[in-house]
Coordinates of C-alpha atoms in Angstrom, one line a residue:
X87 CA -25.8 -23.1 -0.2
X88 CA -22.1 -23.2 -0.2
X89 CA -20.3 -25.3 -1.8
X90 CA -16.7 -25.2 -0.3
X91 CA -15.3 -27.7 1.4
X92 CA -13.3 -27.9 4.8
X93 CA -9.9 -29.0 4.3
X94 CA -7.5 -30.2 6.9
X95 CA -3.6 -29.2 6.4
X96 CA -1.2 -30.0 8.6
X97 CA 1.0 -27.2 10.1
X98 CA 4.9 -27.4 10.1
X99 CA 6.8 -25.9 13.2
X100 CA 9.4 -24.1 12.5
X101 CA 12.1 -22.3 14.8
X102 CA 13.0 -18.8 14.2
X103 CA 16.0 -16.6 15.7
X104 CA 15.4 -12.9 15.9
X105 CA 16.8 -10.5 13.6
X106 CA 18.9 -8.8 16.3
X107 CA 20.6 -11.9 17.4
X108 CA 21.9 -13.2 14.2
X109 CA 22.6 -9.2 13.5
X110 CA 24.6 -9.4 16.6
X111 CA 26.9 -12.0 15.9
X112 CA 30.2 -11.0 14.1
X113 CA 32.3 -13.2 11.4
X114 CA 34.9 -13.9 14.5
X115 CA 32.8 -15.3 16.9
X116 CA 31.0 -17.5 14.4
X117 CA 34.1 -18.7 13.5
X118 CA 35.0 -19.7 17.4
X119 CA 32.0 -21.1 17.9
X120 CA 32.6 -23.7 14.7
X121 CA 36.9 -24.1 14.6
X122 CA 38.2 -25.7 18.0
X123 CA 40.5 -23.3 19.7
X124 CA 44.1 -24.1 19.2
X125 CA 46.5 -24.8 22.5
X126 CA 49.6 -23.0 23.1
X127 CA 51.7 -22.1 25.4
X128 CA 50.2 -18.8 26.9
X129 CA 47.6 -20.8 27.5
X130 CA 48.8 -23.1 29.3
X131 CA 50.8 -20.8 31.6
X132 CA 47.2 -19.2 32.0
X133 CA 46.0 -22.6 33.9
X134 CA 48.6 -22.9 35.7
X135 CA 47.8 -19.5 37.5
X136 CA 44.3 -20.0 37.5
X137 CA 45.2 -23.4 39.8
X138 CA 47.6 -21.5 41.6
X139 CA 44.9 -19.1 42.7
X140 CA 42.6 -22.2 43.4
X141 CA 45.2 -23.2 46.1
X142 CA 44.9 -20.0 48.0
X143 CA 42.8 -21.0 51.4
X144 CA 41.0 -17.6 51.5
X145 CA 39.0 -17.5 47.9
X146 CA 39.2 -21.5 48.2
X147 CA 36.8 -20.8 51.4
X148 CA 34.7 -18.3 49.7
X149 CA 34.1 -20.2 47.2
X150 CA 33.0 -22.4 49.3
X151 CA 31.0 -20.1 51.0
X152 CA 28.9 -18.7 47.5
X153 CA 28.2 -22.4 46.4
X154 CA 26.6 -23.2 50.3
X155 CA 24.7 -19.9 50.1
X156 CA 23.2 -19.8 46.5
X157 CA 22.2 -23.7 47.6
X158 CA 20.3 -22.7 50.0
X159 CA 18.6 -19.8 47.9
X160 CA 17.6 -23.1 45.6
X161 CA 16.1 -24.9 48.5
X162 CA 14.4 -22.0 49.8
X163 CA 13.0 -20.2 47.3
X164 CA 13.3 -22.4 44.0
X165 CA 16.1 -19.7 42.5
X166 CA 17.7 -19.7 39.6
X167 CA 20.6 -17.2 39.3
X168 CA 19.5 -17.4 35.3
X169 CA 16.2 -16.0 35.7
X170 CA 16.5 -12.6 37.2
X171 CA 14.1 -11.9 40.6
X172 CA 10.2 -11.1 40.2
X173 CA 8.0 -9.3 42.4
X174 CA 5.9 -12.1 43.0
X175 CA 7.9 -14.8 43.9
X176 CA 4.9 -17.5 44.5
X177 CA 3.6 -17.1 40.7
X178 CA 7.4 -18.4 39.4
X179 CA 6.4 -21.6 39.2
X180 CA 3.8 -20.2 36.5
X181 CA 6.5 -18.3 35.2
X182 CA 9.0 -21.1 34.6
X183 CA 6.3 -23.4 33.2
X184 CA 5.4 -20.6 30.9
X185 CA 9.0 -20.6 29.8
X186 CA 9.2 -24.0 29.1
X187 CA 5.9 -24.0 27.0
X188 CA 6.6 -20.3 25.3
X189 CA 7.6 -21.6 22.3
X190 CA 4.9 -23.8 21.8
X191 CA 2.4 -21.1 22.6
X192 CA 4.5 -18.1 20.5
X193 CA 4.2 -20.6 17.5
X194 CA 0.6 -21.4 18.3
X195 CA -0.2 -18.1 18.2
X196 CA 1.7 -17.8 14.8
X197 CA -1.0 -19.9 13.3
X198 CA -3.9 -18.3 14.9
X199 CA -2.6 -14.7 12.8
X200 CA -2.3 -16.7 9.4
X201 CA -5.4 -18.3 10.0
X202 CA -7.4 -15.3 10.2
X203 CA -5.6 -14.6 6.6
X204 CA -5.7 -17.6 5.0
X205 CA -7.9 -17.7 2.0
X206 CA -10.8 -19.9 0.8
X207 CA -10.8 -22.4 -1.5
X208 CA -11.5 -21.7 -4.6
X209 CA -12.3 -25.0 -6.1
X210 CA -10.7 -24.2 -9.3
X211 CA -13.4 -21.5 -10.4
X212 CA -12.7 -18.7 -12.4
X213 CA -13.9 -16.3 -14.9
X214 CA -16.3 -17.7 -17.9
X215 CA -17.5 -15.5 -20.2
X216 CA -18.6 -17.3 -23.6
X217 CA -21.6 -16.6 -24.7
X218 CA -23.9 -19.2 -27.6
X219 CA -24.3 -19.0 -30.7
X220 CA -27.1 -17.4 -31.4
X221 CA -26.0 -14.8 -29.5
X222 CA -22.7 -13.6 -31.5
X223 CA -24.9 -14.0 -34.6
X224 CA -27.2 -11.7 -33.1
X225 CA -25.2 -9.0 -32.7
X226 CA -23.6 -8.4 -35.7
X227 CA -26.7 -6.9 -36.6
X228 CA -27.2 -5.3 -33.3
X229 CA -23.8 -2.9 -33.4
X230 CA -24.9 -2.1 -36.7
X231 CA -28.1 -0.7 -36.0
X232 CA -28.5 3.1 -36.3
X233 CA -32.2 3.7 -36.0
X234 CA -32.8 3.2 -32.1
X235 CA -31.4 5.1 -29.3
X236 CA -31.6 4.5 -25.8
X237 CA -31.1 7.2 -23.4
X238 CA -30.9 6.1 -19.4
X239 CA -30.6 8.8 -16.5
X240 CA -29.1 7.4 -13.0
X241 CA -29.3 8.4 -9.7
X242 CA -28.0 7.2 -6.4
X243 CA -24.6 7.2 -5.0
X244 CA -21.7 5.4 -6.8
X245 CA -22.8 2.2 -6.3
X246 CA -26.2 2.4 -7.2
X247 CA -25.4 4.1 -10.2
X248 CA -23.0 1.5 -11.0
X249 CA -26.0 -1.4 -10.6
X250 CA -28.1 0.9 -12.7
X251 CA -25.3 1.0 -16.0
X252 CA -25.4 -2.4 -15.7
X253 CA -29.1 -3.1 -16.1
X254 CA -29.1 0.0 -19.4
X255 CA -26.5 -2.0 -21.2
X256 CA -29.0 -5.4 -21.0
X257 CA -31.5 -3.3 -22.1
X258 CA -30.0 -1.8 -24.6
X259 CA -29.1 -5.7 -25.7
X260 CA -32.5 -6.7 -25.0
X261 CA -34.0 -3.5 -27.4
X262 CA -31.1 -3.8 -29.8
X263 CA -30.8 -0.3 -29.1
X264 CA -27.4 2.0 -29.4
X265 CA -27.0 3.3 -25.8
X266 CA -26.2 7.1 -25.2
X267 CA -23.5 7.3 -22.4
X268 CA -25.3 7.5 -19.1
X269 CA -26.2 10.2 -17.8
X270 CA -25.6 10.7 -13.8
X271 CA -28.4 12.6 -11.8
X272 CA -26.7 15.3 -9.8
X273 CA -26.9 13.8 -6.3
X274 CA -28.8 15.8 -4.2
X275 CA -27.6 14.7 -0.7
X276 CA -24.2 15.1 -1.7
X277 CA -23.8 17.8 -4.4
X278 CA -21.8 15.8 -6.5
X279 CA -21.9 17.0 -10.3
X280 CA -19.5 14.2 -11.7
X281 CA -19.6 12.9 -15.4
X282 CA -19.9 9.1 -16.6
X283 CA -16.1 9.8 -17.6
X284 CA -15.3 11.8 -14.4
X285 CA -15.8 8.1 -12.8
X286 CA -15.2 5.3 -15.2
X287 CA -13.0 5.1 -18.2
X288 CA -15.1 5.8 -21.2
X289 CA -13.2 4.2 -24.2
X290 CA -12.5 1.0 -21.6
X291 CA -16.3 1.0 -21.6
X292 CA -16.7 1.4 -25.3
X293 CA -14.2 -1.3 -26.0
X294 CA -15.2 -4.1 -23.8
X295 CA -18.6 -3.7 -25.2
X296 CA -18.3 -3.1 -28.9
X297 CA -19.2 -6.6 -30.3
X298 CA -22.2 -6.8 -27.6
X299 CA -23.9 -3.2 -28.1
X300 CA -23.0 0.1 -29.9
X301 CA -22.5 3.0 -27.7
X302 CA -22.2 6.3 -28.4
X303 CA -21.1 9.8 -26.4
X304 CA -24.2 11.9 -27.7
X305 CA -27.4 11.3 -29.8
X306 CA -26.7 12.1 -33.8
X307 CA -27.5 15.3 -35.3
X308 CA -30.7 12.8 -37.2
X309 CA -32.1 12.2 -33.7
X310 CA -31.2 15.4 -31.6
X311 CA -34.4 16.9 -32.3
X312 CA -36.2 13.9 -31.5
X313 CA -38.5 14.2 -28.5
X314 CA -37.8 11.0 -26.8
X315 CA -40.8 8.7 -25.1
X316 CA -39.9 8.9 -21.7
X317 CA -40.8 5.9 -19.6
X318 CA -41.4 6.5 -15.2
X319 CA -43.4 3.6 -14.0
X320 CA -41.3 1.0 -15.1
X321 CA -42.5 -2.3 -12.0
X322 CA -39.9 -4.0 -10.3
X323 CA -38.0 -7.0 -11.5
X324 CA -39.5 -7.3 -15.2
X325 CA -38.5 -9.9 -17.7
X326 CA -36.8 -9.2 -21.1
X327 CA -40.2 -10.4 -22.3
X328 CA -41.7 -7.4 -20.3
X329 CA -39.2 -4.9 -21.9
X330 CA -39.8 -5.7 -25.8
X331 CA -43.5 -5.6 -25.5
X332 CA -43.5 -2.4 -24.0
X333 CA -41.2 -0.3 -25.4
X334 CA -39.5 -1.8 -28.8
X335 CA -43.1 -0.6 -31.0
X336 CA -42.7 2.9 -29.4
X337 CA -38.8 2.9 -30.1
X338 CA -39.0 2.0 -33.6
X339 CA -41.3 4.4 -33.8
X340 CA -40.1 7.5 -32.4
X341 CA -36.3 5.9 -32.4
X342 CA -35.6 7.5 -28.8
X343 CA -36.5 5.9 -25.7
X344 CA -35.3 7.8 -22.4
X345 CA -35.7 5.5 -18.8
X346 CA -35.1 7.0 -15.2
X347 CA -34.8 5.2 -12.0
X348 CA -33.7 1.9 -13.1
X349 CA -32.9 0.6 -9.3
X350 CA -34.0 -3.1 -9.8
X351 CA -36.1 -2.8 -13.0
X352 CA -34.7 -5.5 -14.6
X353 CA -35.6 -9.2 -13.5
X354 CA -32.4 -10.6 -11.4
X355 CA -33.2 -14.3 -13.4
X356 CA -32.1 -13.3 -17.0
X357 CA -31.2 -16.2 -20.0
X358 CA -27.4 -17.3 -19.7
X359 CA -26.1 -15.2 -22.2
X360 CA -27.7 -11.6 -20.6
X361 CA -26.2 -12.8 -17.4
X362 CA -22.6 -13.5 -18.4
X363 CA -23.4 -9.6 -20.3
X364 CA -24.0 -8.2 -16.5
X365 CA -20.9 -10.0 -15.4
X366 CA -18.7 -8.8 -18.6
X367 CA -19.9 -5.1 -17.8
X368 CA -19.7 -5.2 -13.7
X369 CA -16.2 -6.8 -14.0
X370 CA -14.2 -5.6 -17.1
X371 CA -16.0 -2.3 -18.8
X372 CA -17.0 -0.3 -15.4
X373 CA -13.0 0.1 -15.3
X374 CA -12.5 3.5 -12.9
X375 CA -10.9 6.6 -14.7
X376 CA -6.9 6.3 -14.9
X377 CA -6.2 9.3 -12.4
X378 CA -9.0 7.6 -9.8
X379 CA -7.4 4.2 -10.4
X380 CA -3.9 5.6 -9.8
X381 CA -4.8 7.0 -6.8
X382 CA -6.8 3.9 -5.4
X383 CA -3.9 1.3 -5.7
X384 CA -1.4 3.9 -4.3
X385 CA -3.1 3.9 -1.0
X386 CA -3.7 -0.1 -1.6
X387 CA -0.2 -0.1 -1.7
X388 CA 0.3 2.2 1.3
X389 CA -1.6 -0.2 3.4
X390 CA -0.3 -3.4 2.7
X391 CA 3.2 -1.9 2.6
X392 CA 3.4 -3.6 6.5
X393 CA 1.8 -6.8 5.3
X394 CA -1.7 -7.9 4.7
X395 CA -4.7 -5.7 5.4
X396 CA -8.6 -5.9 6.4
X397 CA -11.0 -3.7 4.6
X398 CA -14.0 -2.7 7.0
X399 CA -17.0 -0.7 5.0
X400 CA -18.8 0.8 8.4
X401 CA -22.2 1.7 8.1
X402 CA -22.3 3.9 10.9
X403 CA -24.0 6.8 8.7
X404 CA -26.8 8.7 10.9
X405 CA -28.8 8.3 7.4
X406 CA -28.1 4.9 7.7
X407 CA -29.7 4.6 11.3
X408 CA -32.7 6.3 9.9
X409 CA -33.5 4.1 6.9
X410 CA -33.1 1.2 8.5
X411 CA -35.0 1.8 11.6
X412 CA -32.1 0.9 14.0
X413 CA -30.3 2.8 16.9
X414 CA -26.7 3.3 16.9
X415 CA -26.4 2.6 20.7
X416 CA -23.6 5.0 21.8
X417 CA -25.5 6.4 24.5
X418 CA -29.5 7.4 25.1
X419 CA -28.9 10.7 23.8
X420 CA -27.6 9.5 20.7
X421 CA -30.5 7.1 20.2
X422 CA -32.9 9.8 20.9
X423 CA -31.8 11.9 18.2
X424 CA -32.0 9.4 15.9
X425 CA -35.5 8.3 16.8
X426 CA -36.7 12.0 16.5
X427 CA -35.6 12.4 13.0
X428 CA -37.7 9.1 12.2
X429 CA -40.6 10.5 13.8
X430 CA -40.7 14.1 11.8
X431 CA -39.7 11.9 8.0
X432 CA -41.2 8.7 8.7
X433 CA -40.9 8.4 5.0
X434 CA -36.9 7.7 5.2
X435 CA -37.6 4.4 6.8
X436 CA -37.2 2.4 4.0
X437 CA -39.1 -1.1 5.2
X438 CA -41.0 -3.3 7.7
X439 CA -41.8 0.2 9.1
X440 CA -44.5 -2.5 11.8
X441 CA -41.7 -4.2 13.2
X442 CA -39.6 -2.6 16.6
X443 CA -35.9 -1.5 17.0
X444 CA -35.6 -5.1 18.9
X445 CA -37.6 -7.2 16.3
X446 CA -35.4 -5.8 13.8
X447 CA -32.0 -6.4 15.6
X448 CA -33.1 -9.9 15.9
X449 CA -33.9 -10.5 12.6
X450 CA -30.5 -8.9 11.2
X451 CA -31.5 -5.9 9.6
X452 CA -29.5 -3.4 11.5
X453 CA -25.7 -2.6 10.8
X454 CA -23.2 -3.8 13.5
X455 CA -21.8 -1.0 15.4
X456 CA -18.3 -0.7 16.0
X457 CA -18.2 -3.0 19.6
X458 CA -20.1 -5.6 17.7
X459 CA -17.7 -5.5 14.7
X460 CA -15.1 -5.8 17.3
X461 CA -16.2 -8.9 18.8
X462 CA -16.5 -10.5 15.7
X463 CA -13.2 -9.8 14.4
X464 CA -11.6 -11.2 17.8
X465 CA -13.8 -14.0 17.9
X466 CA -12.9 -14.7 14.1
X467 CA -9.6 -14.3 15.1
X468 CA -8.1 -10.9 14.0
X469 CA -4.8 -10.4 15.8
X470 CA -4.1 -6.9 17.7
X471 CA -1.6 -6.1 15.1
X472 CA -4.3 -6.4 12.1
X473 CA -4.1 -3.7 9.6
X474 CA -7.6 -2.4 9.0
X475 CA -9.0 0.1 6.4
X476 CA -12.1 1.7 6.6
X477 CA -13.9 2.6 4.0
X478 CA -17.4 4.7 4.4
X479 CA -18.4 8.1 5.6
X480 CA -18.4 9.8 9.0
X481 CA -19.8 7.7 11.2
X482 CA -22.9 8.9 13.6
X483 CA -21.1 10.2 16.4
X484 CA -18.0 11.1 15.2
X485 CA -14.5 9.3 16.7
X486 CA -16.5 8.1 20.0
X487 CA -18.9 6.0 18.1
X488 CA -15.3 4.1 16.5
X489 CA -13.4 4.2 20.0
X490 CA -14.1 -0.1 20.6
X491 CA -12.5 -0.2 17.1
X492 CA -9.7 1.9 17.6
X493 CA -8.5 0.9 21.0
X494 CA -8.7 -2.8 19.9
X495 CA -7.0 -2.2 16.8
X496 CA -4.9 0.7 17.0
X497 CA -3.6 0.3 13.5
X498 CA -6.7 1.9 11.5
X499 CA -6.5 4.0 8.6
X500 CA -8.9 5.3 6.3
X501 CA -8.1 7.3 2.4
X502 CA -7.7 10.7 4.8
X503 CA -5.0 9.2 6.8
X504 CA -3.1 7.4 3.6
X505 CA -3.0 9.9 1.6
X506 CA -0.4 12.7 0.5
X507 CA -0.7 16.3 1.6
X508 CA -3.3 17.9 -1.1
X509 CA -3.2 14.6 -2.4
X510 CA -7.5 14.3 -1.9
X511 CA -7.9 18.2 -3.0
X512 CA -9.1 17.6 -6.3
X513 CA -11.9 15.1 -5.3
X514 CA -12.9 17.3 -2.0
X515 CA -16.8 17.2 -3.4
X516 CA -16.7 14.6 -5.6
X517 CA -18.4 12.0 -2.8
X518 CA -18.6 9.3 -6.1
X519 CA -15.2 9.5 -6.7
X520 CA -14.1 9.2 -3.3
X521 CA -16.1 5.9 -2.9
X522 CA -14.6 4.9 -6.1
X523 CA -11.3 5.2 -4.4
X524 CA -12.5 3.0 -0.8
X525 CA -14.0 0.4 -3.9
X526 CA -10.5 -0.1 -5.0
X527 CA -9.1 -0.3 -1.4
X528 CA -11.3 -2.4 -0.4
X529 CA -11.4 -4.6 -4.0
X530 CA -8.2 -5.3 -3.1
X531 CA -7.7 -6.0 0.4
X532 CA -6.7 -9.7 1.8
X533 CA -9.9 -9.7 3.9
X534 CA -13.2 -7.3 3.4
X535 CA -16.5 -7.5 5.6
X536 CA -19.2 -5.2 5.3
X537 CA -21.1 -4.2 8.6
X538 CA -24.1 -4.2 6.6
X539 CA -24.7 -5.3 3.2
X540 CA -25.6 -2.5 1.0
X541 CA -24.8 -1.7 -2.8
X542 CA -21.1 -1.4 -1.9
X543 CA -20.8 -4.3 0.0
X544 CA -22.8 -6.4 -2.6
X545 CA -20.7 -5.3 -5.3
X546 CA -17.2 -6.1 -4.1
X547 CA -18.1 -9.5 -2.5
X548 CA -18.9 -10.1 -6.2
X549 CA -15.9 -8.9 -7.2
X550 CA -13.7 -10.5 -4.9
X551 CA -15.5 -14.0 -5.9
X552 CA -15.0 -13.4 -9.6
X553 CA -11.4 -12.3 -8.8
X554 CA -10.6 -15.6 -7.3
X555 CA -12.9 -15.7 -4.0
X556 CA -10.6 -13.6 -1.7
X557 CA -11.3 -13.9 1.8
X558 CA -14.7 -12.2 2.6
X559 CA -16.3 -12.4 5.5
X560 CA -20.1 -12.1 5.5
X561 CA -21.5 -11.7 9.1
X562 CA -24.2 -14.2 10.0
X563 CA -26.3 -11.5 12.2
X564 CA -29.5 -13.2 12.6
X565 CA -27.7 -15.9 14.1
X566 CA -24.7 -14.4 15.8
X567 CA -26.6 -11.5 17.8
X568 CA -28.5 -13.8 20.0
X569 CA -25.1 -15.0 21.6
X570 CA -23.6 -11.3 21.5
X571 CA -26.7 -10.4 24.2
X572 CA -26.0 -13.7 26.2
X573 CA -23.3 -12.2 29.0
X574 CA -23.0 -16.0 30.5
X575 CA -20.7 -17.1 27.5
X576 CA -17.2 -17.6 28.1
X577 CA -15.1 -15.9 25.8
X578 CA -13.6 -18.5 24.8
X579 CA -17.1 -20.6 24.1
X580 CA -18.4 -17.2 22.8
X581 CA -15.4 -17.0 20.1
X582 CA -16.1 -21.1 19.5
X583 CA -19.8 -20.5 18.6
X584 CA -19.1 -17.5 16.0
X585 CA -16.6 -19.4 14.4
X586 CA -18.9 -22.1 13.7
X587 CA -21.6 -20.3 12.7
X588 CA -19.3 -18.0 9.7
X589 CA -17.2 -21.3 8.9
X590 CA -19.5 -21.4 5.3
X591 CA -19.8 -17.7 5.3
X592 CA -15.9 -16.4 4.4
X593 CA -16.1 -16.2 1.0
X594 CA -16.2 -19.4 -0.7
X595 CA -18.1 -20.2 -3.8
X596 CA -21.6 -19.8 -3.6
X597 CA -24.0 -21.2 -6.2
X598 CA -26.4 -18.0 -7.6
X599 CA -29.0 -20.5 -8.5
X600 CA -29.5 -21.8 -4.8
X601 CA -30.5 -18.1 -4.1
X602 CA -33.3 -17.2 -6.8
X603 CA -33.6 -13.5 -7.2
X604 CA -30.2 -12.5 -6.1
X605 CA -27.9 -10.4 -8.4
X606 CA -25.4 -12.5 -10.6
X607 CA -22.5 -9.7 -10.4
X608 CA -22.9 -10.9 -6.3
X609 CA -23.0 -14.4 -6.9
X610 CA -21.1 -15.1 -10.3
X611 CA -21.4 -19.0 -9.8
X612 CA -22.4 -20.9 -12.0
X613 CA -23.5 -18.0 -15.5
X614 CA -20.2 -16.4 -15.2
X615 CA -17.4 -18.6 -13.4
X616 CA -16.6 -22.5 -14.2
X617 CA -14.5 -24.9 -12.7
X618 CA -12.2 -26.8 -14.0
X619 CA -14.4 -29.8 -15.1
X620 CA -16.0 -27.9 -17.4
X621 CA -14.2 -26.9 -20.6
X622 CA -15.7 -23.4 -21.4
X623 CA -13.7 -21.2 -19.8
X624 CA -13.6 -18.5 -22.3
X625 CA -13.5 -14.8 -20.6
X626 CA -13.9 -12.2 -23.6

């Protein structure tokens, strides 16, 4: 349930002169357009012949002549020797009453562009870290510990990997363990053999945790040759309760306990203070390395070097189309590829494998593909000239399947575009890395939507809202599509109907505890952010 409110503000008109014009205008001519000129006597003798020709009968009768004639042009055919002829002449009426309402129409389209970037209120909440008492107490004896070790493996794109660091520093909390830098599965899709400090900065990570765990870069020569209990059938969602009973005998016994796949292991509903611990690692240790960070807020800066900018995250992946059991809708062809490569893995499909492509377009499980995202940015009210980056990879079909984006808004970049010659080199195979550097892009953009959810798209709508809840828009698909199929809407009714439907849905704050189950580091309200009625506002 949201809790922002919708708040009227007036708008002030305001007129403005182009550049060109006031460029165009000198020091002398402003200066006879304010000082009256002064009479003398050239002047005068100027009148006098200017009179004199006035009393000649032949351009005294042509005069006469051009005033009768451009008269009639009036009468005739509604001229005005100011505006120059048109090839239609019946639509200058339109053209004349367009005139005389083109300012009130340039400036009304003025506010429609800085509505679409105006932000959402806040309502005063920010960051709020402070944990109780009995915590702090609790882990002075917890950094000092030397006798348990916890070793995690994870796997998964950035991400997920990201999520799954998370969840091994709580339960290294939860164990009072020491936690062993994580170690990241090479990916097998991608080939990427990148390094917990390849991707985040190690002694940022050390240093924002050091009064709420001990962590360490390698077990201790007492413990390397330890055979640690490894643990694989950890359920789904367990409590803290759940994680002491299993494994803290078996760790004080053996003193090295080593967990893989932790992908939503650990209950989402944790005590306050093991919440506001997910929070304080998601937003301040998981810091990106130096040389990725660099390189991320360069090509921020790059886009919003020509004003504000709209992050996109497409998923357009053919993976993508697989595991969710939707079709990218480019063309039969297309869709018929996709739907073979479901039927030789039907394993990839990752849910509600009973339910049909239609059945799960309706119910919003699919991605939007790119005409939809299109329609939703105009009907949000995107201008033409909107900046967007898109963060992602190659989309199912190559260029053609983002043509409806492209020709609709022709200013789209994405990291290959932005960046310097050789400037990606380094990272060519390092798939983590580069979606550490769309993260940043994206962190930071005035406006982010995701096509479709996902770990990235979770993560940075929680960032944004701990940030300061910058503009995110979240699209409402199980609503929306049902009017994107109905071709009787006008556009403009069309653009009405999608406004109202995301007016709660652009990145206000959100309460976490209206939404049981979801992840705190996506909705941060109310275990790690506070307004301004409540005094503890503490961050580290």
């Amino acid at each position: 349930m949201a809790v922002s409110k919708t708040h009227r503000k007036k708008h002030h008109s305001y007129i403005s002169v182009p550049s060109q014009i006031i460029n165009s205008i000198t020091q002398s001519s402003l200066d006879s357009l304010l000082i009256s000129p002064k009479k003398n006597h050239s002047s005068s003798s100027k009148s006098k012949l200017r009179l004199s020709h006035l009393k000649n009968p032949k351009i005294f009768t042509f005069l006469i002549f051009m005033f009768g004639f451009l008269w009639v042009l009036k009468m005739w055919f509604n001229f005005d020797p100011i505006i120059p002829f048109v090839h239609n002449p019946c639509a200058q009426s339109q053209e004349n009453a367009a005139i005389s309402t083109g300012f009130a129409r340039s400036q009304m389209n003025v506010d429609e562009k800085f509505e679409f970037w105006k932000q959402p209120d806040g309502l005063g909440y920010r960051p709020c870290l402070d944990v109780s008492e009995s915590y702090r107490t609790e882990s002075v004896q917890i950094v000092k510990d030397r006798t348990k070790y916890l070793l995690v493996v994870v796997s998964g794109g950035m991400n997920q990997q990201r999520n799954q660091i998370v969840d091994a520093v709580v339960i290294a909390r939860i164990l009072g363990a020491v936690l062993v830098v994580p170690i990241l599965q090479v990916n097998v899709i991608w080939g990427d053999e990148s390094e917990f400090s390849d991707i985040f900065d190690l002694d940022n990570f050390k240093n924002v945790l050091e009064n709420d765990i001990r962590i360490v870069s390698s077990l201790p020569s007492t413990h390397v040759m330890t055979r640690p209990v490894e643990e694989k059938r950890t359920p789904l969602h367990v409590s803290p309760q759940w994680i002491r009973s299993r494994y803290l005998k078996r760790l004080r016994r053996d003193g090295v306990l080593l967990l893989r796949g932790l992908d939503s292991r650990l209950s989402k509903d944790l005590p306050s203070d093991l919440q506001k611990l997910r929070c304080k690692v998601a937003f301040h240790a998981l810091r990106f390395a130096p040389h990725i960070s660099e390189l991320g807020n360069k090509i921020s800066e790059r886009m919003r070097s020509k004003g504000p900018y709209l992050s996109l995250h497409l998923r357009m992946e053919k993976d993508v189309w697989v595991r969710t059991g939707c079709l990218p809708g480019l063309s039969p062809d297309y869709d018929k590829m996709i739907n073979k490569e479901r039927e030789s893995r039907p394993e990839l499909l990752t849910s509600r494998s009973n339910m049909t492509y239609h059945e799960r377009k309706l119910a919003g499980l699919c991605p939007l593909n790119a005409l939809e995202v299109v329609r939703l940015l105009k009907a949000l009210g995107a201008p033409k000239s909107t900046r967007i980056y898109w963060a992602g990879g190659i989309p199912f079909g190559g260029k053609e399947a983002l043509l409806p984006l492209t020709k609709e808004f022709p200013h789209f970049y994405n990291k290959e575009d932005l960046a310097l010659l050789n400037e990606l080199e380094p990272f060519a195979n390092k798939a983590s890395i580069m979606a550490a550097i769309d993260y940043i892009v994206s962190e930071k953009s005035d406006v982010f939507m995701a096509s479709h959810g996902g770990n990235m798209g979770h993560a940075i709508q929680g960032h944004r809202s701990y940030a300061g809840h910058k503009k995110t828009i979240i699209p409402n698909k199980r609503q929306m599509l049902l009017y994107f199929m109905d071709s009787s809407l006008q556009e403009s009714d069309f653009s009405k109907i999608i406004r109202d439907l995301h007016r709660d849905s652009l990145g206000q704050p959100e309460l976490r505890t209206t939404k049981v189950g979801r992840d705190v580091t996506k909705y941060p309200i109310p275990e790690c952010m506070c307004n301004n009625t409540i005094t503890d506002t503490s961050v580290l």
